[in-house]
Short mmCIF file of C-alpha atoms in Angstrom, two decimals:
data_model
loop_
_atom_site.label_atom_id
_atom_site.label_comp_id
_atom_site.label_asym_id
_atom_site.label_seq_id
_atom_site.Cartn_x
_atom_site.Cartn_y
_atom_site.Cartn_z
CA MET A 29 93.82 94.82 68.40
CA LYS A 30 92.19 98.03 67.14
CA LEU A 31 91.19 100.50 69.85
CA THR A 32 89.54 103.89 69.90
CA ILE A 33 90.10 106.20 72.87
CA VAL A 34 87.69 109.12 73.16
CA GLY A 35 89.33 112.00 75.03
CA THR A 36 92.99 113.04 74.88
CA GLY A 37 93.29 114.43 78.36
CA TYR A 38 95.56 112.96 80.97
CA VAL A 39 93.91 109.53 81.17
CA GLY A 40 93.04 109.13 77.50
CA LEU A 41 96.43 110.14 76.14
CA VAL A 42 98.41 107.95 78.54
CA THR A 43 96.06 105.00 77.96
CA GLY A 44 96.15 105.26 74.19
CA THR A 45 99.90 105.77 73.98
CA CYS A 46 100.74 102.88 76.29
CA PHE A 47 98.41 100.48 74.48
CA ALA A 48 100.10 101.51 71.21
CA GLU A 49 103.49 100.87 72.79
CA MET A 50 102.34 97.29 73.48
CA GLY A 51 101.58 96.77 69.80
CA HIS A 52 97.89 97.62 69.55
CA HIS A 53 96.58 99.99 66.87
CA VAL A 54 95.13 103.03 68.63
CA CYS A 55 93.11 105.99 67.44
CA CYS A 56 92.70 108.81 69.98
CA VAL A 57 89.73 111.11 69.33
CA ASP A 58 89.06 114.61 70.62
CA VAL A 59 86.72 117.42 69.59
CA ASP A 60 89.52 119.95 70.15
CA ALA A 61 90.94 120.25 66.62
CA GLU A 62 93.84 122.44 67.74
CA LYS A 63 94.94 119.86 70.32
CA ILE A 64 94.68 117.07 67.73
CA ASP A 65 96.87 119.04 65.31
CA LEU A 66 99.51 119.46 68.01
CA LEU A 67 99.38 115.77 68.96
CA ARG A 68 99.78 114.74 65.32
CA GLN A 69 103.06 116.67 65.40
CA GLY A 70 104.11 114.89 68.60
CA ASP A 71 103.52 117.96 70.76
CA VAL A 72 102.16 116.72 74.10
CA PRO A 73 100.16 119.37 76.01
CA ILE A 74 100.73 117.88 79.48
CA HIS A 75 103.88 117.22 81.47
CA GLU A 76 104.24 113.53 82.17
CA PRO A 77 107.70 111.89 82.31
CA GLY A 78 108.32 109.60 79.36
CA LEU A 79 105.02 110.30 77.59
CA GLU A 80 106.23 112.64 74.86
CA ALA A 81 108.89 110.20 73.68
CA LEU A 82 106.37 107.33 73.55
CA VAL A 83 103.89 109.45 71.58
CA ALA A 84 106.59 110.34 69.04
CA GLU A 85 107.78 106.73 68.68
CA ASN A 86 104.30 105.30 68.18
CA LEU A 87 103.26 108.06 65.79
CA GLU A 88 106.28 107.24 63.65
CA ALA A 89 105.54 103.51 63.86
CA GLY A 90 101.96 104.12 62.72
CA ARG A 91 100.38 102.44 65.74
CA LEU A 92 99.03 105.70 67.17
CA ILE A 93 96.89 108.20 65.29
CA PHE A 94 94.78 111.18 66.30
CA GLU A 95 91.39 112.14 64.87
CA THR A 96 88.51 114.54 65.50
CA SER A 97 85.77 112.33 64.01
CA LEU A 98 84.42 109.57 66.25
CA PRO A 99 82.31 107.91 63.50
CA GLU A 100 85.44 107.51 61.36
CA ALA A 101 87.42 106.20 64.34
CA MET A 102 84.75 103.57 65.13
CA LYS A 103 85.07 101.68 61.86
CA ASP A 104 86.23 98.06 62.35
CA VAL A 105 86.95 98.73 66.03
CA GLU A 106 85.70 96.39 68.78
CA LEU A 107 86.98 98.30 71.80
CA LEU A 108 85.80 101.88 72.41
CA PHE A 109 87.20 103.64 75.48
CA ILE A 110 85.44 106.64 77.00
CA ALA A 111 88.14 108.73 78.72
CA THR A 112 86.53 112.16 78.90
CA GLY A 113 86.65 114.44 81.93
CA THR A 114 84.20 114.16 84.84
CA PRO A 115 84.72 117.42 86.76
CA SER A 116 82.89 118.21 89.99
CA ASP A 117 79.49 119.82 89.62
CA GLU A 118 78.37 122.53 92.04
CA ASP A 119 76.85 119.94 94.38
CA GLY A 120 80.02 117.83 94.38
CA SER A 121 78.64 115.19 92.01
CA ALA A 122 80.62 114.04 88.99
CA ASP A 123 79.55 115.87 85.83
CA LEU A 124 78.78 113.10 83.33
CA GLN A 125 77.69 115.26 80.39
CA HIS A 126 80.79 114.48 78.31
CA VAL A 127 80.66 110.75 79.07
CA LEU A 128 77.00 110.53 78.08
CA ALA A 129 77.55 112.69 74.99
CA VAL A 130 80.15 110.19 73.78
CA ALA A 131 77.77 107.32 74.54
CA ARG A 132 75.09 109.07 72.50
CA GLU A 133 77.41 109.48 69.53
CA ILE A 134 78.47 105.85 69.77
CA GLY A 135 74.82 104.79 69.67
CA GLN A 136 74.20 107.01 66.65
CA ASN A 137 77.05 105.42 64.68
CA LEU A 138 77.49 101.85 65.93
CA SER A 139 77.39 99.37 63.03
CA HIS A 140 78.80 96.18 64.56
CA TYR A 141 79.43 94.52 67.92
CA ALA A 142 81.70 96.54 70.21
CA VAL A 143 82.69 96.81 73.84
CA VAL A 144 82.26 100.31 75.27
CA ILE A 145 84.71 100.79 78.13
CA ASP A 146 84.33 103.44 80.83
CA LYS A 147 87.90 104.52 81.58
CA SER A 148 86.89 107.84 83.13
CA THR A 149 86.34 107.92 86.89
CA VAL A 150 82.55 107.67 87.13
CA PRO A 151 80.04 107.02 89.94
CA VAL A 152 78.37 103.69 90.58
CA GLY A 153 75.61 103.20 88.04
CA THR A 154 77.25 105.12 85.18
CA ALA A 155 77.74 102.02 83.02
CA GLU A 156 74.02 101.39 83.24
CA MET A 157 73.39 104.97 82.11
CA VAL A 158 75.84 104.58 79.21
CA ARG A 159 74.16 101.31 78.21
CA GLY A 160 70.75 102.99 78.32
CA VAL A 161 71.85 105.96 76.20
CA ILE A 162 73.38 103.72 73.52
CA ALA A 163 70.37 101.39 73.50
CA SER A 164 68.03 104.38 73.14
CA GLU A 165 69.94 105.69 70.13
CA LEU A 166 69.97 102.26 68.49
CA LYS A 167 66.22 101.97 69.04
CA ASP A 168 65.66 105.40 67.47
CA ARG A 169 67.65 104.20 64.44
CA GLY A 170 65.54 101.05 64.25
CA VAL A 171 68.57 98.74 64.40
CA ASP A 172 69.43 95.83 66.67
CA ILE A 173 73.18 95.75 67.23
CA GLU A 174 74.75 93.87 70.14
CA PHE A 175 77.18 95.71 72.40
CA ASP A 176 78.59 95.48 75.93
CA VAL A 177 79.58 98.11 78.47
CA VAL A 178 82.58 97.51 80.73
CA SER A 179 84.07 99.44 83.64
CA ASN A 180 87.88 99.56 83.52
CA PRO A 181 89.01 102.31 85.90
CA GLU A 182 92.50 103.77 85.75
CA PHE A 183 94.89 103.80 88.71
CA LEU A 184 97.55 106.21 87.46
CA LYS A 185 99.65 108.58 89.55
CA GLU A 186 100.43 111.88 87.88
CA GLY A 187 104.18 112.05 87.46
CA ALA A 188 104.45 108.25 87.19
CA ALA A 189 101.51 107.46 84.90
CA VAL A 190 103.46 105.74 82.13
CA GLU A 191 105.25 103.49 84.61
CA ASP A 192 101.97 102.74 86.41
CA PHE A 193 100.23 101.80 83.16
CA MET A 194 103.04 99.62 81.85
CA ARG A 195 103.63 97.88 85.19
CA PRO A 196 100.24 97.94 86.95
CA ASP A 197 99.59 96.72 90.49
CA ARG A 198 96.18 95.52 89.32
CA ILE A 199 93.88 95.75 86.32
CA VAL A 200 90.25 96.03 87.39
CA VAL A 201 87.62 94.97 84.88
CA GLY A 202 83.93 95.16 85.67
CA THR A 203 81.76 93.19 83.25
CA ASP A 204 78.74 90.89 83.06
CA SER A 205 79.58 89.51 79.61
CA GLU A 206 81.76 86.51 78.76
CA ARG A 207 82.37 87.89 75.29
CA ALA A 208 83.56 91.23 76.66
CA SER A 209 85.67 89.44 79.30
CA ALA A 210 87.50 87.49 76.60
CA LEU A 211 88.30 90.65 74.64
CA MET A 212 89.49 92.49 77.75
CA ARG A 213 91.67 89.55 78.77
CA ARG A 214 93.25 89.53 75.31
CA LEU A 215 93.75 93.30 75.39
CA TYR A 216 95.67 93.17 78.67
CA LEU A 217 97.56 89.94 77.95
CA PRO A 218 100.92 91.73 77.42
CA PHE A 219 100.63 93.25 80.92
CA ASN A 220 100.17 89.86 82.61
CA ARG A 221 103.26 87.96 81.52
CA ASN A 222 104.82 87.83 85.00
CA HIS A 223 101.55 87.01 86.76
CA ASP A 224 97.87 87.69 86.18
CA ARG A 225 97.12 91.16 87.51
CA THR A 226 93.58 91.30 86.13
CA ILE A 227 90.71 91.24 88.61
CA PHE A 228 87.31 90.59 87.09
CA MET A 229 84.26 91.71 89.03
CA GLY A 230 80.80 93.18 88.62
CA ILE A 231 80.45 96.49 86.79
CA ARG A 232 79.16 98.41 89.82
CA ASP A 233 81.90 96.80 91.95
CA ALA A 234 84.58 98.13 89.58
CA GLU A 235 83.07 101.62 89.60
CA MET A 236 83.09 101.63 93.40
CA THR A 237 86.63 100.23 93.59
CA LYS A 238 88.09 103.32 91.91
CA TYR A 239 86.36 105.74 94.28
CA ALA A 240 87.17 103.61 97.33
CA ALA A 241 90.87 103.50 96.38
CA ASN A 242 91.20 107.27 96.06
CA ALA A 243 89.11 107.90 99.17
CA MET A 244 91.32 105.52 101.16
CA LEU A 245 94.49 107.32 100.08
CA ALA A 246 92.96 110.71 100.86
CA THR A 247 91.94 109.36 104.25
CA LYS A 248 95.52 108.37 105.08
CA ILE A 249 96.75 111.85 104.12
CA SER A 250 94.10 113.62 106.17
CA PHE A 251 94.75 111.33 109.13
CA ILE A 252 98.46 112.07 109.33
CA ASN A 253 97.77 115.77 108.75
CA GLU A 254 95.41 115.79 111.70
CA ILE A 255 98.00 114.04 113.85
CA ALA A 256 100.59 116.63 112.75
CA CYS A 257 98.33 119.50 113.79
CA LEU A 258 97.88 117.87 117.18
CA CYS A 259 101.66 117.38 117.45
CA ASP A 260 102.08 121.13 116.87
CA ARG A 261 100.07 121.75 120.04
CA LEU A 262 101.65 119.03 122.18
CA ASP A 263 105.36 119.70 121.52
CA VAL A 264 105.70 116.41 119.63
CA ASP A 265 107.72 115.80 116.45
CA VAL A 266 105.36 114.15 113.95
CA GLU A 267 108.32 112.81 111.95
CA ASN A 268 109.16 110.46 114.82
CA VAL A 269 105.49 109.51 115.10
CA ARG A 270 105.32 108.87 111.35
CA ARG A 271 108.30 106.54 111.46
CA GLY A 272 106.94 104.86 114.55
CA ILE A 273 103.57 104.00 113.05
CA GLY A 274 104.81 103.45 109.48
CA SER A 275 107.09 100.61 110.59
CA ASP A 276 103.93 98.68 111.47
CA GLN A 277 103.33 96.60 108.34
CA ARG A 278 99.58 96.90 108.83
CA ILE A 279 99.92 100.67 108.34
CA GLY A 280 103.00 101.16 106.15
CA PHE A 281 104.73 104.37 105.09
CA HIS A 282 102.76 105.15 101.94
CA PHE A 283 100.65 108.32 102.08
CA ILE A 284 101.45 109.18 105.71
CA TYR A 285 103.58 112.24 105.00
CA PRO A 286 102.19 115.38 106.69
CA GLY A 287 101.92 118.52 104.61
CA CYS A 288 99.79 121.43 103.49
CA GLY A 289 96.94 119.38 102.02
CA TYR A 290 96.25 117.20 99.00
CA GLY A 291 95.15 118.57 95.63
CA GLY A 292 95.10 117.63 91.97
CA SER A 293 92.41 116.41 89.63
CA CYS A 294 91.55 113.20 91.51
CA PHE A 295 91.42 113.16 95.31
CA PRO A 296 89.39 116.37 95.89
CA LYS A 297 86.97 115.59 93.06
CA ASP A 298 86.55 111.91 93.87
CA VAL A 299 86.02 112.37 97.61
CA LYS A 300 83.34 115.00 96.85
CA ALA A 301 81.69 112.68 94.33
CA LEU A 302 81.66 109.76 96.77
CA VAL A 303 80.17 111.98 99.47
CA HIS A 304 77.46 113.03 97.02
CA THR A 305 76.82 109.39 96.05
CA ALA A 306 76.46 108.44 99.71
CA LYS A 307 74.01 111.22 100.44
CA THR A 308 72.00 110.35 97.33
CA ALA A 309 71.74 106.83 98.79
CA GLU A 310 70.51 108.41 102.08
CA PHE A 311 73.72 107.50 103.91
CA GLU A 312 75.70 110.07 105.89
CA PRO A 313 79.43 109.57 105.09
CA VAL A 314 80.81 110.73 108.43
CA LEU A 315 84.40 109.67 107.77
CA LEU A 316 84.54 111.04 104.22
CA ASN A 317 83.10 114.36 105.40
CA ALA A 318 85.89 114.52 107.99
CA VAL A 319 88.56 113.68 105.39
CA GLU A 320 87.34 116.52 103.19
CA GLU A 321 87.06 119.00 106.06
CA ARG A 322 90.54 118.19 107.38
CA ASN A 323 91.96 118.84 103.92
CA ARG A 324 90.13 122.17 103.67
CA GLN A 325 91.64 123.18 107.01
CA GLN A 326 95.08 121.78 106.15
CA ARG A 327 95.35 124.00 103.08
CA LYS A 328 95.19 126.99 105.42
CA VAL A 329 97.95 125.76 107.76
CA LEU A 330 100.91 127.37 105.98
CA ALA A 331 99.21 130.76 105.74
CA GLY A 332 98.26 130.41 109.41
CA LYS A 333 101.86 129.81 110.44
CA ILE A 334 102.99 132.83 108.40
CA PHE A 335 100.32 135.05 110.00
CA GLU A 336 101.27 133.72 113.43
CA HIS A 337 104.87 134.77 112.86
CA PHE A 338 104.43 138.09 111.01
CA GLY A 339 100.90 139.13 111.96
CA THR A 340 97.96 139.44 109.57
CA ASP A 341 99.16 142.67 107.92
CA LEU A 342 101.90 141.62 105.49
CA LYS A 343 102.40 144.96 103.74
CA GLY A 344 106.06 145.56 102.90
CA LEU A 345 106.93 141.85 103.14
CA ARG A 346 107.96 139.52 100.31
CA PHE A 347 107.69 135.73 100.29
CA GLY A 348 109.43 133.26 97.99
CA ILE A 349 107.41 130.18 97.03
CA TRP A 350 109.12 126.98 95.93
CA GLY A 351 106.68 124.72 94.10
CA LEU A 352 103.35 125.51 92.45
CA SER A 353 102.03 122.20 91.07
CA PHE A 354 99.93 120.06 93.38
CA LYS A 355 102.69 117.42 93.53
CA PRO A 356 106.13 116.79 92.02
CA GLY A 357 106.38 115.30 88.53
CA THR A 358 103.49 117.22 86.97
CA ASP A 359 102.51 120.70 85.86
CA ASP A 360 98.94 120.16 87.11
CA MET A 361 97.84 123.01 89.40
CA ARG A 362 94.22 121.96 89.86
CA GLU A 363 93.34 122.31 93.57
CA ALA A 364 97.05 122.94 94.31
CA SER A 365 97.88 124.17 97.84
CA SER A 366 99.95 126.97 96.32
CA LEU A 367 96.84 128.67 94.93
CA GLY A 368 95.14 129.37 98.26
CA LEU A 369 98.43 130.23 99.96
CA ILE A 370 99.44 132.84 97.38
CA MET A 371 95.92 134.26 97.41
CA SER A 372 96.07 134.66 101.21
CA LEU A 373 99.50 136.30 101.14
CA VAL A 374 98.71 138.79 98.37
CA GLU A 375 95.35 139.71 99.89
CA ALA A 376 97.15 140.38 103.19
CA GLY A 377 99.39 142.90 101.42
CA ALA A 378 102.47 140.81 100.69
CA ASN A 379 104.44 140.54 97.47
CA VAL A 380 105.21 137.04 96.26
CA SER A 381 107.88 135.49 94.04
CA ALA A 382 107.23 131.92 92.94
CA TYR A 383 109.05 129.20 91.03
CA ASP A 384 108.21 125.68 89.86
CA PRO A 385 110.40 123.43 87.67
CA VAL A 386 107.62 122.65 85.15
CA ALA A 387 104.40 124.52 86.04
CA MET A 388 105.43 128.07 85.13
CA ASP A 389 103.41 128.21 81.89
CA VAL A 390 100.32 126.80 83.60
CA SER A 391 100.73 129.17 86.56
CA ARG A 392 100.37 132.22 84.30
CA THR A 393 96.77 131.19 83.67
CA MET A 394 95.94 130.55 87.33
CA PHE A 395 96.38 133.97 88.91
CA PRO A 396 94.79 137.41 88.30
CA LYS A 397 96.46 139.23 85.44
CA GLU A 398 96.72 142.43 87.47
CA TRP A 399 98.89 140.68 90.07
CA LEU A 400 101.40 139.71 87.41
CA GLU A 401 101.34 143.12 85.72
CA SER A 402 101.71 145.03 89.01
CA GLY A 403 104.50 142.85 90.36
CA ARG A 404 102.46 141.70 93.35
CA LEU A 405 103.22 138.22 92.03
CA VAL A 406 106.46 137.52 90.17
CA LEU A 407 106.92 134.19 88.40
CA ALA A 408 110.67 133.64 88.66
CA GLN A 409 112.86 131.81 86.17
CA HIS A 410 114.96 130.05 88.79
CA GLN A 411 114.43 128.78 92.32
CA TYR A 412 117.03 131.17 93.78
CA GLU A 413 115.65 134.12 91.86
CA ALA A 414 112.37 133.45 93.66
CA ILE A 415 113.97 134.04 97.08
CA ASP A 416 116.00 137.15 96.29
CA GLY A 417 115.19 139.74 98.96
CA VAL A 418 112.41 137.72 100.58
CA ASP A 419 111.43 137.71 104.24
CA ALA A 420 110.79 133.96 104.14
CA MET A 421 110.98 130.99 101.80
CA VAL A 422 107.89 128.77 101.72
CA LEU A 423 108.23 125.22 100.36
CA VAL A 424 104.90 124.06 98.93
CA THR A 425 105.82 121.27 96.47
CA GLU A 426 108.64 118.87 97.29
CA TRP A 427 110.42 118.76 93.92
CA LYS A 428 113.82 117.01 93.98
CA PRO A 429 115.83 120.16 93.08
CA PHE A 430 114.55 121.72 96.32
CA ARG A 431 115.68 118.87 98.59
CA SER A 432 119.31 119.91 99.08
CA PRO A 433 119.35 123.69 98.68
CA ASP A 434 122.44 125.90 98.66
CA TYR A 435 122.08 127.39 102.14
CA ALA A 436 125.02 129.77 101.65
CA ALA A 437 123.33 131.23 98.56
CA MET A 438 120.06 131.43 100.45
CA ARG A 439 121.71 133.36 103.29
CA ARG A 440 123.13 135.85 100.81
CA LEU A 441 119.88 136.31 98.92
CA MET A 442 117.21 136.28 101.61
CA LYS A 443 116.40 139.36 103.65
CA GLN A 444 115.30 137.30 106.65
CA HIS A 445 116.52 133.77 107.19
CA LEU A 446 113.27 131.90 107.73
CA ILE A 447 111.90 128.74 106.10
CA PHE A 448 108.31 127.54 106.21
CA ASP A 449 108.40 123.87 105.21
CA GLY A 450 104.97 122.83 103.93
CA ARG A 451 106.06 119.24 103.21
CA ASN A 452 108.43 118.50 106.13
CA GLN A 453 111.17 118.01 103.59
CA TYR A 454 114.01 119.50 105.61
CA ASP A 455 115.80 118.39 108.77
CA PRO A 456 114.98 121.14 111.30
CA GLN A 457 118.33 120.79 113.09
CA LEU A 458 120.31 121.04 109.85
CA VAL A 459 118.32 124.08 108.75
CA LYS A 460 118.90 125.76 112.11
CA SER A 461 122.62 124.93 112.01
CA GLU A 462 122.78 126.76 108.67
CA GLY A 463 121.47 129.90 110.33
CA PHE A 464 117.75 129.68 109.48
CA ALA A 465 114.66 129.67 111.62
CA TYR A 466 112.41 126.74 110.73
CA ARG A 467 108.66 126.21 110.75
CA GLY A 468 107.33 122.82 109.66
CA ILE A 469 104.06 120.92 110.01
CA GLY A 470 104.04 119.27 113.45
CA ARG A 471 107.84 119.43 113.74
CA ARG A 472 108.24 120.79 117.28
CA ASN A 473 109.44 124.19 115.99
#
């Protein structure tokens, strides 16, 4: 099948590349000419395991191409994916300007029947808006061309997006058209060989499903973080509590790992958008408000523990940060817990050294230039360089290379032997036996 994917960000690039890998002919479109030039050379601008190799293979095979012109990319194509960004607006709502701009251009150039597929995460009712924009443009042109709009939300984890796309738990398709349903079923046929993973539903149902899924996962994280904060005050080890409740099959172990808050491009944005949607519908989302507030507070927990130990004046102290991205497996630092922590430490007078296995280039764009030039913030080239002469090491992102550190090297390098574990990655007793003081999240320090 011939597909056009509009938007070569995280969702669009993974979607287009994986469809090409399954044999479809895919054209990815973006208005950023510089990015398109890089992609044509196989240079992938995001870190996602396995993606760069797939892009190169499918470019060479001719199944994947990149263009800047949507009208050219629409020729003889029945499936048009909208995969543009929907960032949070000031009021928390999803900013749909890019989605609707693409819909407008589709309406201005549509010449035959096509299915327009919302792949971006969009609020309930967006498909109706997209349909209205396209219909309005067709009316202005004085033409009557049939088309359908479908909701097909993505459920990709950053750091495992290729695997998630190629082996999905479920494929959600929201449509009210039999013709569109048949095309979508054919499109996803290669992904259903073992068993049918496709769930067909109403368009608004599909739009809500995406938001509900992310809100549920965020809720689990905020719940266990709240329990961990309570454990801190009751002399309880939350790790034992986590294992105790996770063994209940009705609860499970997924997403009940306490830490220093969730971040990234999805959970914070989508919870805010769902809260805004609820309030627009004159419904007060009490639980979602609490999920968001707990996460705001949780992102301050590590800094709070550091201030509790050293006091609020950190002049003359240096801290080594391990992990800058919002989670392992990606270089994405949007809403990352490291941002607020480093800001708090530097503003309190501390110097900071930081290291991340893949996010170092991105990190240079995330902090004030004067911090980097003055040495208040040093972006180290190695994890052990980041802790040379520090008064404490602070684990923020639980990358695998950090899981079994060289404690002997750490003792030699660190000025004070103190670890703040923002992801409860380490065994407190082992850390203490190696000569370090330990501060975790709800770990009975």
